[in-house]
Short mmCIF file of N, CA and C in Angstrom, two decimals:
data_model
loop_
_atom_site.label_atom_id
_atom_site.label_comp_id
_atom_site.label_asym_id
_atom_site.label_seq_id
_atom_site.Cartn_x
_atom_site.Cartn_y
_atom_site.Cartn_z
N MET Y 1 0.84 -1.19 0.00
CA MET Y 1 0.00 0.00 0.00
C MET Y 1 0.89 1.25 0.00
N LYS Y 2 0.46 2.23 -0.73
CA LYS Y 2 1.20 3.48 -0.86
C LYS Y 2 1.00 4.36 0.38
N GLN Y 3 2.07 4.99 0.80
CA GLN Y 3 1.97 5.88 1.95
C GLN Y 3 1.34 7.21 1.55
N ALA Y 4 0.80 7.89 2.55
CA ALA Y 4 0.21 9.22 2.35
C ALA Y 4 0.78 10.15 3.42
N TYR Y 5 0.75 11.42 3.14
CA TYR Y 5 1.37 12.41 4.02
C TYR Y 5 0.44 13.60 4.23
N VAL Y 6 0.43 14.08 5.46
CA VAL Y 6 -0.16 15.37 5.77
C VAL Y 6 1.02 16.28 6.06
N TYR Y 7 1.00 17.47 5.51
CA TYR Y 7 2.15 18.36 5.68
C TYR Y 7 1.70 19.77 5.97
N ILE Y 8 2.62 20.49 6.62
CA ILE Y 8 2.39 21.91 6.89
C ILE Y 8 3.56 22.68 6.29
N LEU Y 9 3.23 23.68 5.49
CA LEU Y 9 4.21 24.58 4.92
C LEU Y 9 4.07 25.95 5.57
N ALA Y 10 5.14 26.71 5.56
CA ALA Y 10 5.11 28.09 6.07
C ALA Y 10 5.99 28.95 5.18
N ASN Y 11 5.74 30.25 5.23
CA ASN Y 11 6.61 31.16 4.48
C ASN Y 11 7.75 31.69 5.35
N LYS Y 12 7.55 31.63 6.69
CA LYS Y 12 8.59 32.02 7.65
C LYS Y 12 8.12 31.58 9.03
N LYS Y 13 8.98 31.69 10.02
CA LYS Y 13 8.61 31.31 11.38
C LYS Y 13 7.41 32.14 11.84
N ASN Y 14 6.40 31.45 12.34
CA ASN Y 14 5.15 32.07 12.81
C ASN Y 14 4.43 32.85 11.71
N GLY Y 15 4.74 32.54 10.47
CA GLY Y 15 4.11 33.24 9.35
C GLY Y 15 2.85 32.54 8.88
N THR Y 16 2.54 32.76 7.63
CA THR Y 16 1.37 32.14 7.01
C THR Y 16 1.65 30.66 6.81
N ILE Y 17 0.65 29.83 7.13
CA ILE Y 17 0.84 28.39 6.98
C ILE Y 17 -0.19 27.81 6.02
N TYR Y 18 0.16 26.64 5.48
CA TYR Y 18 -0.68 25.91 4.54
C TYR Y 18 -0.65 24.45 4.95
N ILE Y 19 -1.80 23.80 4.99
CA ILE Y 19 -1.88 22.38 5.32
C ILE Y 19 -2.37 21.62 4.11
N GLY Y 20 -1.68 20.53 3.77
CA GLY Y 20 -2.08 19.75 2.61
C GLY Y 20 -1.90 18.26 2.85
N VAL Y 21 -2.32 17.48 1.88
CA VAL Y 21 -2.19 16.02 1.92
C VAL Y 21 -1.69 15.56 0.56
N SER Y 22 -0.85 14.52 0.54
CA SER Y 22 -0.30 14.04 -0.72
C SER Y 22 0.13 12.59 -0.58
N SER Y 23 0.13 11.88 -1.68
CA SER Y 23 0.67 10.51 -1.69
C SER Y 23 2.13 10.52 -2.15
N ASP Y 24 2.62 11.67 -2.59
CA ASP Y 24 4.02 11.82 -3.01
C ASP Y 24 4.55 13.13 -2.44
N LEU Y 25 5.05 13.07 -1.23
CA LEU Y 25 5.45 14.29 -0.51
C LEU Y 25 6.58 15.04 -1.21
N ILE Y 26 7.59 14.33 -1.66
CA ILE Y 26 8.73 14.98 -2.31
C ILE Y 26 8.27 15.75 -3.55
N LYS Y 27 7.47 15.11 -4.38
CA LYS Y 27 6.97 15.76 -5.60
C LYS Y 27 6.10 16.96 -5.25
N ARG Y 28 5.22 16.79 -4.28
CA ARG Y 28 4.29 17.87 -3.95
C ARG Y 28 5.02 19.09 -3.39
N ILE Y 29 6.00 18.88 -2.52
CA ILE Y 29 6.75 20.01 -1.96
C ILE Y 29 7.57 20.68 -3.08
N TYR Y 30 8.12 19.88 -3.97
CA TYR Y 30 8.84 20.43 -5.12
C TYR Y 30 7.91 21.36 -5.92
N GLU Y 31 6.67 20.91 -6.12
CA GLU Y 31 5.70 21.73 -6.85
C GLU Y 31 5.41 23.04 -6.11
N HIS Y 32 5.29 22.96 -4.79
CA HIS Y 32 5.08 24.19 -4.01
C HIS Y 32 6.29 25.13 -4.16
N LYS Y 33 7.48 24.59 -4.05
CA LYS Y 33 8.69 25.41 -4.13
C LYS Y 33 8.83 26.08 -5.50
N ASN Y 34 8.36 25.41 -6.52
CA ASN Y 34 8.47 25.94 -7.88
C ASN Y 34 7.19 26.60 -8.37
N LYS Y 35 6.24 26.75 -7.45
CA LYS Y 35 4.97 27.43 -7.76
C LYS Y 35 4.31 26.87 -9.02
N SER Y 36 4.30 25.53 -9.11
CA SER Y 36 3.72 24.84 -10.26
C SER Y 36 2.22 25.03 -10.36
N HIS Y 37 1.57 25.23 -9.23
CA HIS Y 37 0.12 25.42 -9.20
C HIS Y 37 -0.15 26.82 -8.65
N LYS Y 38 -0.87 27.59 -9.40
CA LYS Y 38 -1.22 28.93 -8.93
C LYS Y 38 -2.30 28.79 -7.86
N GLY Y 39 -2.13 29.44 -6.76
CA GLY Y 39 -3.10 29.35 -5.68
C GLY Y 39 -2.56 30.01 -4.42
N PHE Y 40 -3.14 29.63 -3.30
CA PHE Y 40 -2.82 30.24 -2.01
C PHE Y 40 -1.33 30.17 -1.69
N SER Y 41 -0.75 28.97 -1.78
CA SER Y 41 0.65 28.82 -1.38
C SER Y 41 1.59 29.59 -2.32
N ALA Y 42 1.28 29.62 -3.60
CA ALA Y 42 2.11 30.38 -4.55
C ALA Y 42 1.97 31.88 -4.30
N LYS Y 43 0.74 32.32 -4.07
CA LYS Y 43 0.47 33.74 -3.85
C LYS Y 43 1.23 34.30 -2.66
N TYR Y 44 1.31 33.51 -1.57
CA TYR Y 44 1.95 33.98 -0.34
C TYR Y 44 3.35 33.41 -0.14
N ASP Y 45 3.92 32.80 -1.18
CA ASP Y 45 5.28 32.24 -1.15
C ASP Y 45 5.46 31.27 0.03
N ILE Y 46 4.51 30.37 0.17
CA ILE Y 46 4.54 29.38 1.25
C ILE Y 46 5.17 28.11 0.70
N CYS Y 47 6.44 27.87 1.04
CA CYS Y 47 7.13 26.73 0.43
C CYS Y 47 8.11 26.03 1.38
N LYS Y 48 8.14 26.41 2.65
CA LYS Y 48 9.02 25.74 3.61
C LYS Y 48 8.26 24.60 4.28
N LEU Y 49 8.73 23.37 4.12
CA LEU Y 49 8.12 22.23 4.79
C LEU Y 49 8.55 22.26 6.26
N VAL Y 50 7.61 22.54 7.15
CA VAL Y 50 7.97 22.67 8.56
C VAL Y 50 7.42 21.53 9.43
N TYR Y 51 6.53 20.70 8.85
CA TYR Y 51 5.95 19.59 9.62
C TYR Y 51 5.31 18.60 8.65
N TYR Y 52 5.40 17.30 8.98
CA TYR Y 52 4.66 16.31 8.21
C TYR Y 52 4.42 15.06 9.04
N GLU Y 53 3.39 14.33 8.67
CA GLU Y 53 3.05 13.05 9.29
C GLU Y 53 2.89 12.03 8.16
N VAL Y 54 3.22 10.77 8.46
CA VAL Y 54 3.14 9.69 7.49
C VAL Y 54 2.00 8.75 7.87
N PHE Y 55 1.23 8.32 6.88
CA PHE Y 55 0.10 7.41 7.08
C PHE Y 55 0.19 6.26 6.08
N ASP Y 56 -0.33 5.11 6.47
CA ASP Y 56 -0.39 3.96 5.57
C ASP Y 56 -1.70 3.92 4.78
N ASP Y 57 -2.59 4.85 5.08
CA ASP Y 57 -3.91 4.87 4.46
C ASP Y 57 -4.27 6.31 4.09
N ILE Y 58 -4.56 6.54 2.81
CA ILE Y 58 -4.87 7.90 2.35
C ILE Y 58 -6.11 8.45 3.05
N GLU Y 59 -7.07 7.61 3.36
CA GLU Y 59 -8.28 8.08 4.03
C GLU Y 59 -7.96 8.63 5.42
N LEU Y 60 -7.04 7.98 6.13
CA LEU Y 60 -6.62 8.48 7.44
C LEU Y 60 -5.89 9.81 7.30
N ALA Y 61 -5.08 9.92 6.27
CA ALA Y 61 -4.34 11.17 6.03
C ALA Y 61 -5.31 12.31 5.73
N ILE Y 62 -6.32 12.04 4.93
CA ILE Y 62 -7.31 13.07 4.60
C ILE Y 62 -8.09 13.49 5.84
N ALA Y 63 -8.44 12.52 6.68
CA ALA Y 63 -9.15 12.83 7.93
C ALA Y 63 -8.29 13.70 8.84
N ARG Y 64 -6.99 13.38 8.91
CA ARG Y 64 -6.08 14.16 9.74
C ARG Y 64 -5.91 15.58 9.18
N GLU Y 65 -5.82 15.69 7.86
CA GLU Y 65 -5.71 17.01 7.24
C GLU Y 65 -6.92 17.87 7.62
N LYS Y 66 -8.10 17.30 7.52
CA LYS Y 66 -9.32 18.04 7.87
C LYS Y 66 -9.32 18.43 9.34
N GLN Y 67 -8.85 17.52 10.19
CA GLN Y 67 -8.78 17.81 11.62
C GLN Y 67 -7.84 18.99 11.87
N LEU Y 68 -6.65 18.96 11.28
CA LEU Y 68 -5.68 20.04 11.48
C LEU Y 68 -6.20 21.37 10.94
N LYS Y 69 -6.87 21.34 9.81
CA LYS Y 69 -7.41 22.57 9.23
C LYS Y 69 -8.46 23.21 10.15
N ASN Y 70 -9.11 22.38 10.95
CA ASN Y 70 -10.13 22.90 11.87
C ASN Y 70 -9.55 23.36 13.21
N TRP Y 71 -8.27 23.08 13.46
CA TRP Y 71 -7.63 23.49 14.70
C TRP Y 71 -7.46 25.00 14.74
N ARG Y 72 -7.36 25.51 15.96
CA ARG Y 72 -7.01 26.92 16.15
C ARG Y 72 -5.56 27.13 15.71
N ARG Y 73 -5.27 28.32 15.23
CA ARG Y 73 -3.91 28.62 14.76
C ARG Y 73 -2.86 28.33 15.83
N GLU Y 74 -3.13 28.70 17.06
CA GLU Y 74 -2.14 28.48 18.13
C GLU Y 74 -1.82 27.01 18.31
N TRP Y 75 -2.78 26.12 18.12
CA TRP Y 75 -2.53 24.68 18.24
C TRP Y 75 -1.63 24.20 17.11
N LYS Y 76 -1.85 24.73 15.92
CA LYS Y 76 -1.02 24.37 14.77
C LYS Y 76 0.43 24.81 15.00
N LEU Y 77 0.59 26.02 15.50
CA LEU Y 77 1.94 26.53 15.77
C LEU Y 77 2.63 25.69 16.84
N GLU Y 78 1.88 25.30 17.87
CA GLU Y 78 2.45 24.44 18.93
C GLU Y 78 2.88 23.09 18.37
N LEU Y 79 2.09 22.53 17.45
CA LEU Y 79 2.43 21.25 16.83
C LEU Y 79 3.75 21.37 16.08
N ILE Y 80 3.91 22.44 15.32
CA ILE Y 80 5.16 22.66 14.60
C ILE Y 80 6.32 22.84 15.57
N GLU Y 81 6.12 23.68 16.57
CA GLU Y 81 7.18 23.99 17.55
C GLU Y 81 7.67 22.74 18.30
N LYS Y 82 6.76 21.79 18.54
CA LYS Y 82 7.12 20.57 19.28
C LYS Y 82 8.20 19.77 18.57
N THR Y 83 8.09 19.66 17.26
CA THR Y 83 9.03 18.82 16.52
C THR Y 83 10.06 19.61 15.71
N ASN Y 84 9.79 20.89 15.49
CA ASN Y 84 10.68 21.70 14.65
C ASN Y 84 10.74 23.13 15.20
N PRO Y 85 11.32 23.30 16.39
CA PRO Y 85 11.31 24.62 17.04
C PRO Y 85 12.03 25.72 16.25
N GLU Y 86 12.96 25.37 15.39
CA GLU Y 86 13.65 26.38 14.58
C GLU Y 86 12.92 26.65 13.26
N TRP Y 87 11.86 25.92 13.01
CA TRP Y 87 11.10 26.04 11.76
C TRP Y 87 12.02 25.82 10.55
N ARG Y 88 12.91 24.83 10.68
CA ARG Y 88 13.79 24.46 9.57
C ARG Y 88 12.96 23.94 8.40
N ASP Y 89 13.45 24.13 7.20
CA ASP Y 89 12.81 23.55 6.02
C ASP Y 89 13.22 22.08 5.99
N LEU Y 90 12.26 21.19 6.19
CA LEU Y 90 12.52 19.75 6.27
C LEU Y 90 12.63 19.09 4.90
N TYR Y 91 12.47 19.83 3.85
CA TYR Y 91 12.54 19.26 2.50
C TYR Y 91 13.87 18.56 2.26
N GLU Y 92 14.95 19.18 2.67
CA GLU Y 92 16.28 18.56 2.49
C GLU Y 92 16.36 17.22 3.20
N ASP Y 93 15.67 17.08 4.34
CA ASP Y 93 15.69 15.83 5.09
C ASP Y 93 14.98 14.71 4.35
N ILE Y 94 13.92 15.02 3.63
CA ILE Y 94 13.15 13.96 2.98
C ILE Y 94 13.67 13.57 1.60
N ILE Y 95 14.50 14.40 0.99
CA ILE Y 95 14.98 14.05 -0.36
C ILE Y 95 16.27 13.22 -0.31
N PHE Y 96 16.85 13.06 0.86
CA PHE Y 96 18.07 12.24 0.97
C PHE Y 96 17.81 10.95 1.69
#
């Protein structure tokens, strides 16, 4: 079974964030970084991968994405801070 990912992108620390889901995280983040799709993330230059979760079932990933999108902003920021307090771009970590 193919893995699925829920991810959070940001344009800077404590900046604008974007939550998405994908079955190919590396490709999807590459698309965000290169603004392949015109939309919210391209408009606000949101391309730093600051958080992600891995799932074995796309339906679970979609449910988690919806849950996170409904969270208060402060909860989302706390989630990022717990695992990535420097708000490093994790893209380099996943491509190697």
